[in-house]
Coordinates of C-alpha atoms and ligand atoms in Angstrom, one line a residue:
X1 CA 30.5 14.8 23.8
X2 CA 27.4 15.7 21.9
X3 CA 24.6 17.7 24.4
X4 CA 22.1 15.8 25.4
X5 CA 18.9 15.8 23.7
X6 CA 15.6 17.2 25.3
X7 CA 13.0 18.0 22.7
X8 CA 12.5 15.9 20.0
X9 CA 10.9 16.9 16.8
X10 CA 8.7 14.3 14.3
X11 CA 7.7 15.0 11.0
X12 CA 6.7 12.9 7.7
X13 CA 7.4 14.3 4.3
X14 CA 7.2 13.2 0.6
X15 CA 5.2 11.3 -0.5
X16 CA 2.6 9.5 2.1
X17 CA 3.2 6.0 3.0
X18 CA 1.1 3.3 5.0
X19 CA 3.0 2.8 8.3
X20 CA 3.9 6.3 9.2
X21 CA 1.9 6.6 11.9
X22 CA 2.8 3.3 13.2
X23 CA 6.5 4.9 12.8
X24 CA 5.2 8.5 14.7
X25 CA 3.5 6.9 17.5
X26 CA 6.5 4.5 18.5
X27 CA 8.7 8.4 18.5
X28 CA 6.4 9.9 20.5
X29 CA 5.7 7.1 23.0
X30 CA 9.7 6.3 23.4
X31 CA 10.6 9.9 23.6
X32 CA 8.0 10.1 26.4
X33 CA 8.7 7.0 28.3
X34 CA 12.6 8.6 28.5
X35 CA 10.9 11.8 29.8
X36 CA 11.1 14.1 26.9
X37 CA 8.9 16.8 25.4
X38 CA 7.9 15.3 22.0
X39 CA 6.7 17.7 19.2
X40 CA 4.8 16.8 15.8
X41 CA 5.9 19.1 13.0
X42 CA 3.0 19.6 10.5
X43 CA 3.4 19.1 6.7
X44 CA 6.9 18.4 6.6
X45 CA 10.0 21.0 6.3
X46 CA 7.1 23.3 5.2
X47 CA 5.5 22.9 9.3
X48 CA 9.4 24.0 10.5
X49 CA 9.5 26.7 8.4
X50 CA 5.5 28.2 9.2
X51 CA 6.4 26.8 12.3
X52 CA 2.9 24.5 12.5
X53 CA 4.5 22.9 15.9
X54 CA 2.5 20.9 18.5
X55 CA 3.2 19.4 21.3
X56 CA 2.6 15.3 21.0
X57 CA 1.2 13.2 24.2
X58 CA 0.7 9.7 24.5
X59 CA -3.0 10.4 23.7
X60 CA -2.0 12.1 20.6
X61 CA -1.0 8.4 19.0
X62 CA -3.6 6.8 20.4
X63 CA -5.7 4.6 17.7
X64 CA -3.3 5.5 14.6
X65 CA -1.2 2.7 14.1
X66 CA -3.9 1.0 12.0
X67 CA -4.4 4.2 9.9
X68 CA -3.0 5.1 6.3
X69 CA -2.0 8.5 5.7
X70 CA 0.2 10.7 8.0
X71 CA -1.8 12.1 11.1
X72 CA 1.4 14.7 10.7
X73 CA 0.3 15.6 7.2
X74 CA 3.4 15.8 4.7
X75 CA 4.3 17.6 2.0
X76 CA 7.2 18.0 -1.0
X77 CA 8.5 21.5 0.3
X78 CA 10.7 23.9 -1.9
X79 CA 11.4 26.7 0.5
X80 CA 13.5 23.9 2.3
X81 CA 16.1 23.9 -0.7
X82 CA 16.8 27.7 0.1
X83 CA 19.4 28.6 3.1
X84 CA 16.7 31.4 3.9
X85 CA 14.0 28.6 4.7
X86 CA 16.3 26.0 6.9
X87 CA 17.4 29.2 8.7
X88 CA 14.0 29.9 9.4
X89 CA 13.1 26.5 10.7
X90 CA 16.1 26.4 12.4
X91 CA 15.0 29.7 14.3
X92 CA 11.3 28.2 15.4
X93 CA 13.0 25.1 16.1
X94 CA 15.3 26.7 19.0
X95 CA 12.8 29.2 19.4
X96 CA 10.9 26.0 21.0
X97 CA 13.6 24.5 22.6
X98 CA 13.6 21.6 19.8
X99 CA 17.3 19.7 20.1
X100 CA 16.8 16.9 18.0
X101 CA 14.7 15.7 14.6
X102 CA 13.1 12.6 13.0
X103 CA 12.3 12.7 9.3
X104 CA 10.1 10.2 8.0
X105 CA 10.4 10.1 4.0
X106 CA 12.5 9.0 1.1
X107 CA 15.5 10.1 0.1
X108 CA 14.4 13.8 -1.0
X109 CA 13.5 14.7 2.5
X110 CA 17.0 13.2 3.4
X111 CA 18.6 15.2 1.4
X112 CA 16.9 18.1 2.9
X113 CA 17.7 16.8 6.6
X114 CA 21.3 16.1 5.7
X115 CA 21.9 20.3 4.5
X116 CA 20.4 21.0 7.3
X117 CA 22.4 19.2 9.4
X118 CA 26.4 20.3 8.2
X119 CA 24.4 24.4 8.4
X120 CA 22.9 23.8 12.4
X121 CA 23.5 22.4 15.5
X122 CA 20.1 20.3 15.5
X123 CA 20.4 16.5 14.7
X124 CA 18.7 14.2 12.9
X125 CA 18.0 11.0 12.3
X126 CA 16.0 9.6 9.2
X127 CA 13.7 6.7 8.6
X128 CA 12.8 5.1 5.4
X129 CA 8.9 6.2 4.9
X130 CA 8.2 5.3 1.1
X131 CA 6.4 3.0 -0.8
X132 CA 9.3 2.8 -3.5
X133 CA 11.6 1.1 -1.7
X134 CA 14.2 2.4 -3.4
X135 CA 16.4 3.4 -0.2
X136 CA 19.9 1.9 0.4
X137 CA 20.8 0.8 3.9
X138 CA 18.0 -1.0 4.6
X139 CA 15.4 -4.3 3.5
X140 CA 12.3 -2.5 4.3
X141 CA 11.1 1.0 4.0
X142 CA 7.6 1.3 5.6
X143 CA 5.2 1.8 3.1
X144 CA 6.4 -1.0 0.6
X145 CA 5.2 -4.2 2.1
X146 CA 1.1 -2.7 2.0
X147 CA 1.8 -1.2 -1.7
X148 CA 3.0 -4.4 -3.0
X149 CA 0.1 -6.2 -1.7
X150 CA -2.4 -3.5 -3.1
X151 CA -0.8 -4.0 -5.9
X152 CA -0.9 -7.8 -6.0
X153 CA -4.5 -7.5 -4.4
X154 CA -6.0 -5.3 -7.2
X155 CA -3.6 -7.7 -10.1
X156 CA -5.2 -10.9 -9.1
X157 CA -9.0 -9.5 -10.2
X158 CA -7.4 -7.8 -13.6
X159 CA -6.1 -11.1 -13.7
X160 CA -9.4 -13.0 -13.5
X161 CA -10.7 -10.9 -16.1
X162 CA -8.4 -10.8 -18.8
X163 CA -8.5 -14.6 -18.8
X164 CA -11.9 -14.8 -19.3
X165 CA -11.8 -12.5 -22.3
X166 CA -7.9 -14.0 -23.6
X167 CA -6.7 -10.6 -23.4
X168 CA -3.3 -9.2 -22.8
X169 CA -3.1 -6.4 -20.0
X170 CA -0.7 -4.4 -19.4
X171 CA -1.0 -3.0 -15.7
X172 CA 1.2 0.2 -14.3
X173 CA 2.6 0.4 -10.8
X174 CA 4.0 3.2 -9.1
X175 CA 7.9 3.6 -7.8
X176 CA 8.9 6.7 -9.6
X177 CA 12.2 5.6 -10.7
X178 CA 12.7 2.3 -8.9
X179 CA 10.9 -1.2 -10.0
X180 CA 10.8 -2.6 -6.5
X181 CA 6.8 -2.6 -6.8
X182 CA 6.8 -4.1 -10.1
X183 CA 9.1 -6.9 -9.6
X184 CA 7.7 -7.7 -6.0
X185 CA 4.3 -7.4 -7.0
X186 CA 4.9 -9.1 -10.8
X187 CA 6.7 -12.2 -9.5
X188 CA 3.6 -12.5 -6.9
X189 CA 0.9 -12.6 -9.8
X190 CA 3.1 -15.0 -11.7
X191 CA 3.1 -11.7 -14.6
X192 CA 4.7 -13.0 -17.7
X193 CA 6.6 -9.7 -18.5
X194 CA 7.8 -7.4 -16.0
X195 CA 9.1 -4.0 -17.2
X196 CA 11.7 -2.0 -14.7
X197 CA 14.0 1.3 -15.1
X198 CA 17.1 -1.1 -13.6
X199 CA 16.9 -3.6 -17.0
X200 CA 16.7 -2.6 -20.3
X201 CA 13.5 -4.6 -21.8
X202 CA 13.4 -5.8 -25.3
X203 CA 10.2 -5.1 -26.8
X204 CA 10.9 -7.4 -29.6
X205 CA 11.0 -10.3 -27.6
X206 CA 7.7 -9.5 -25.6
X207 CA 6.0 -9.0 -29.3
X208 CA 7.8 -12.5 -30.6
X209 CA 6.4 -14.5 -28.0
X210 CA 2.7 -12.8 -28.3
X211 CA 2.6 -13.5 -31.9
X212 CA 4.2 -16.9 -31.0
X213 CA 1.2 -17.0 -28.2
X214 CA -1.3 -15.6 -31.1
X215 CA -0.4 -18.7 -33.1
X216 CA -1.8 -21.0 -30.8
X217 CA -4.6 -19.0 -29.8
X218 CA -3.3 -18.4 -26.3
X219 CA -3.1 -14.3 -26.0
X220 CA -3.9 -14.2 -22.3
X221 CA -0.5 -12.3 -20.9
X222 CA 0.0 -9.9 -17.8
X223 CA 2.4 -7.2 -18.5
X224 CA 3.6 -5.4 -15.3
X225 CA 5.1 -2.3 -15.6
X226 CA 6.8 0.2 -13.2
X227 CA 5.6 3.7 -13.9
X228 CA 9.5 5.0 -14.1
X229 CA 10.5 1.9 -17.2
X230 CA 12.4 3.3 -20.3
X231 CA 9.4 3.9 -22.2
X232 CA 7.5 5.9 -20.2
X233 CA 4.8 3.6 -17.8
X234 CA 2.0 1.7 -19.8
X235 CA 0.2 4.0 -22.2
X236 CA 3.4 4.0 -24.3
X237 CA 4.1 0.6 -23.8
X238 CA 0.4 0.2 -24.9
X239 CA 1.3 2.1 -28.1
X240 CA 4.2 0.2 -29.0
X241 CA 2.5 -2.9 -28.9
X242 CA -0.3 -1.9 -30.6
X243 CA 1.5 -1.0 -33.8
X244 CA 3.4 -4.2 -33.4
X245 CA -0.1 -6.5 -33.4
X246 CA -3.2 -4.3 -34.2
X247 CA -5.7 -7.2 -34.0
X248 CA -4.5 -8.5 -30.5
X249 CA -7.0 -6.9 -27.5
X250 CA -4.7 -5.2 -25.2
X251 CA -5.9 -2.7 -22.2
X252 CA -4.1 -0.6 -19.8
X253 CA -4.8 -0.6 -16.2
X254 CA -2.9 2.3 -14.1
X255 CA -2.9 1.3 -10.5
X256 CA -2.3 4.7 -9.2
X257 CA -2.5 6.2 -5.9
X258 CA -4.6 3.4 -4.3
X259 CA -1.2 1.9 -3.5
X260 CA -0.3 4.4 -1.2
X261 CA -3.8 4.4 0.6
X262 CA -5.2 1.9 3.0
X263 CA -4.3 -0.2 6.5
X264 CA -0.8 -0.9 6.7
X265 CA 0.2 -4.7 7.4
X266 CA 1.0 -6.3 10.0
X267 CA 5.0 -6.2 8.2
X268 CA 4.9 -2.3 7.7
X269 CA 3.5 -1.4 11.1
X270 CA 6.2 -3.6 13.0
X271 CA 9.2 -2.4 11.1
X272 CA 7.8 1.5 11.7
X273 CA 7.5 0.5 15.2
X274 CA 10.8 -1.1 16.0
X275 CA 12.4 2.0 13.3
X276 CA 10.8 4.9 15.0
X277 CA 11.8 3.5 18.7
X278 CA 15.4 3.2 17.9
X279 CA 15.8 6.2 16.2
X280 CA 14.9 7.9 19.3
X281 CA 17.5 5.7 21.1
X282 CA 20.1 6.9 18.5
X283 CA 19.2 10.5 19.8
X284 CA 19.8 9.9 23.2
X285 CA 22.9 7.4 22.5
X286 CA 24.3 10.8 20.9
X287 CA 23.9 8.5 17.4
X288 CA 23.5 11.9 15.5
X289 CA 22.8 12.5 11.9
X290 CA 22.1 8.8 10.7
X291 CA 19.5 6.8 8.7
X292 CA 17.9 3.8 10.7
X293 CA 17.2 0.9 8.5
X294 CA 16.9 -3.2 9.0
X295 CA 19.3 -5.4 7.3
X296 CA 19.0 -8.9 7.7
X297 CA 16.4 -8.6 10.5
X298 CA 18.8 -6.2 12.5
X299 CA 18.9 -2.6 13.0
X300 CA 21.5 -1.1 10.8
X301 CA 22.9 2.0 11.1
X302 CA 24.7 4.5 8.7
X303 CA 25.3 8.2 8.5
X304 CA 22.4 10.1 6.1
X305 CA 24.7 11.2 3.8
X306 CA 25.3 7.8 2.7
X307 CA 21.8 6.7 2.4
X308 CA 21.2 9.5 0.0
X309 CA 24.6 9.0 -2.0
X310 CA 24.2 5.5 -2.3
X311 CA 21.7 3.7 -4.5
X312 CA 19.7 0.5 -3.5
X313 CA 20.4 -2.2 -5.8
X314 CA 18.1 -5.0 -7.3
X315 CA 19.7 -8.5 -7.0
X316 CA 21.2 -10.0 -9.8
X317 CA 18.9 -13.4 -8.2
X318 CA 15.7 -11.7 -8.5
X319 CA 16.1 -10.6 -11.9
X320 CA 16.9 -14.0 -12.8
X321 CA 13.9 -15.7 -10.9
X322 CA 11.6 -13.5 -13.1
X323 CA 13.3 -14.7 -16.2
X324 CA 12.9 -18.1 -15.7
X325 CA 10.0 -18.0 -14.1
X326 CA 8.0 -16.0 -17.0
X327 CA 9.3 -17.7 -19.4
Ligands
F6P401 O1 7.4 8.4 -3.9 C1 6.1 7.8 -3.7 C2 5.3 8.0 -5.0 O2 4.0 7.4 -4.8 C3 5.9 7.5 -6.2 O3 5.8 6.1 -6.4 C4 5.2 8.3 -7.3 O4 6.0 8.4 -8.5 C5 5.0 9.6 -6.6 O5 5.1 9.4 -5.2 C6 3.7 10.3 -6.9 O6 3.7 11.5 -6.3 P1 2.4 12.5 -6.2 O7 1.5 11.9 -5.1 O8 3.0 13.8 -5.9 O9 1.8 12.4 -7.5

């Protein structure tokens, strides 16, 4: 029978993603409506290890579910891979009384929570906190749904003006090595190429139908491409093109970290909200050492260790949608 938990521990790390808060606030207001002493760990691993603890009221979360960011701050922390460092954070951890963790990230800070989870007796539960989507066990991750719509916000008005000039453009999206952004956010702009690490992309074809396109004077085309594609994001892509047809007027637009900024939506904050309330349920259930996700509109529940070992996959469907639909 697995001790109950008293002291529960938050923290966001990797990369920032809109919705966090949303996802830290519904911990810290569950943990206290069961009576427990609720803790925000700054920066990440890196806050457990300098031991940057402090104590989390309801008026802590008050007025940050609309906010970007992480009021937690987070961080990508390397003293984390070392035993030294998790023994150290496990040491201000009981130090504090702290029984139980939630990690808000991707699946680098999973991997972290999952070592440290086999090595000490504290348990903890993970939540998908990335833009990238790229997370198995689950149809969300908080983060994506307000990326994609930056994205698609900030294509529609590189849209309007490449039409007006018949140009080509050829926009980058972040995702590191997953394409969910680009094929979300390309199918949404009705992009007629769409360039992702899971499919290998023949450039011949894309120059064939631009010359074809030159032809008939019709060079307007919106290339979407995920940062982590085969070539190398869009300046190579750029490149490749350009020695392929050296009169046609291509530019390069890099989206950048403006996807990871701003408001969440309505999507990301309820999905952090129902995430971050169950996962303190899992706690107190004695659901130790698993990854909260939604499948199907349902919680879904699995243990971390598959969540990092597994990969999400893009549909076979989606893939052919954009196909037919760019065509
Ligand atoms: O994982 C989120 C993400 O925004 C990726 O899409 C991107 O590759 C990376 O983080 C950028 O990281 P940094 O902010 O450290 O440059």
């Amino acid at each position: 029978m697995a001790k109950k938990v008293t002291k529960i521990g938050v923290l966001t790390s990797g990369g920032d993603a809109p919705g966090m808060n949303a996802a830290i606030r519904a911990v810290v207001r569950t943990g206290l409506y069961h009576g427990l002493e609720m803790f925000g760990i700054m920066r990440g691993y890196q806050g457990m290890i300098d031991d940057d603890i402090v104590r989390m009221e309801t008026k802590s979360v008050a007025n940050i579910i609309q906010r970007g960011g992480t009021v937690l701050k987070t961080a990508r922390c390397k003293e984390f891979f070392e035993y030294e460092g998790r023994q150290q954070a496990y040491d201000n951890l009981k130090d504090r009384g702290i029984d139980g963790l939630v990690i808000i990230g991707g699946d680098g800070s999973f991997r972290g929570a999952v070592q440290f989870s086999s090595e000490f007796d504290i348990p903890c539960i993970g939540l998908a906190g990335t833009i990238d989507k790229d997370i198995y066990g689950t149809d969300f991750t908080i983060g994506f749904d307000t990326a994609v719509n930056t994205a698609v916000e900030a294509i529609d008005k590189v849209r309007d003006t490449m039409d007006a000039h018949d140009r080509i453009f050829i926009i980058e999206v972040m995702g590191r090595d997953a394409g969910y952004i680009a094929l979300h956010s390309g199918i949404a702009t009705g992009a007629e190429n769409i360039l992702i690490p899971e499919r290998k992309t023949d450039i011949n074809d894309i120059v064939t139908s631009l010359q074809e396109k030159e032809r008939r004077k019709k060079l307007v085309n919106l290339i979407v491409v995920a940062e982590g594609d085969e070539f190398g994001g869009a300046d190579v892509v750029y490149k490749v093109l350009k020695e392929k047809l050296p009169l046609a007027e291509i530019r390069v637009c890099i989206l950048g970290h403006i996807q990871r900024g701003g408001s969440p939506s309505c999507l990301d904050r309820l999905i952090a909200s129902r995430m971050g309330y169950h996962a303190v349920e899992c706690l107190l259930e004695g659901r130790h050492n698993v990854f909260v996700g939604i499948m199907n509109n349902k919680m879904h529940y699995i243990p971390l260790e598959n969540a990092v070992k597994n990969k999400a996959k893009i549909s076979e469907e989606w893939l052919r949608i954009v196909k037919i639909l760019a065509s």
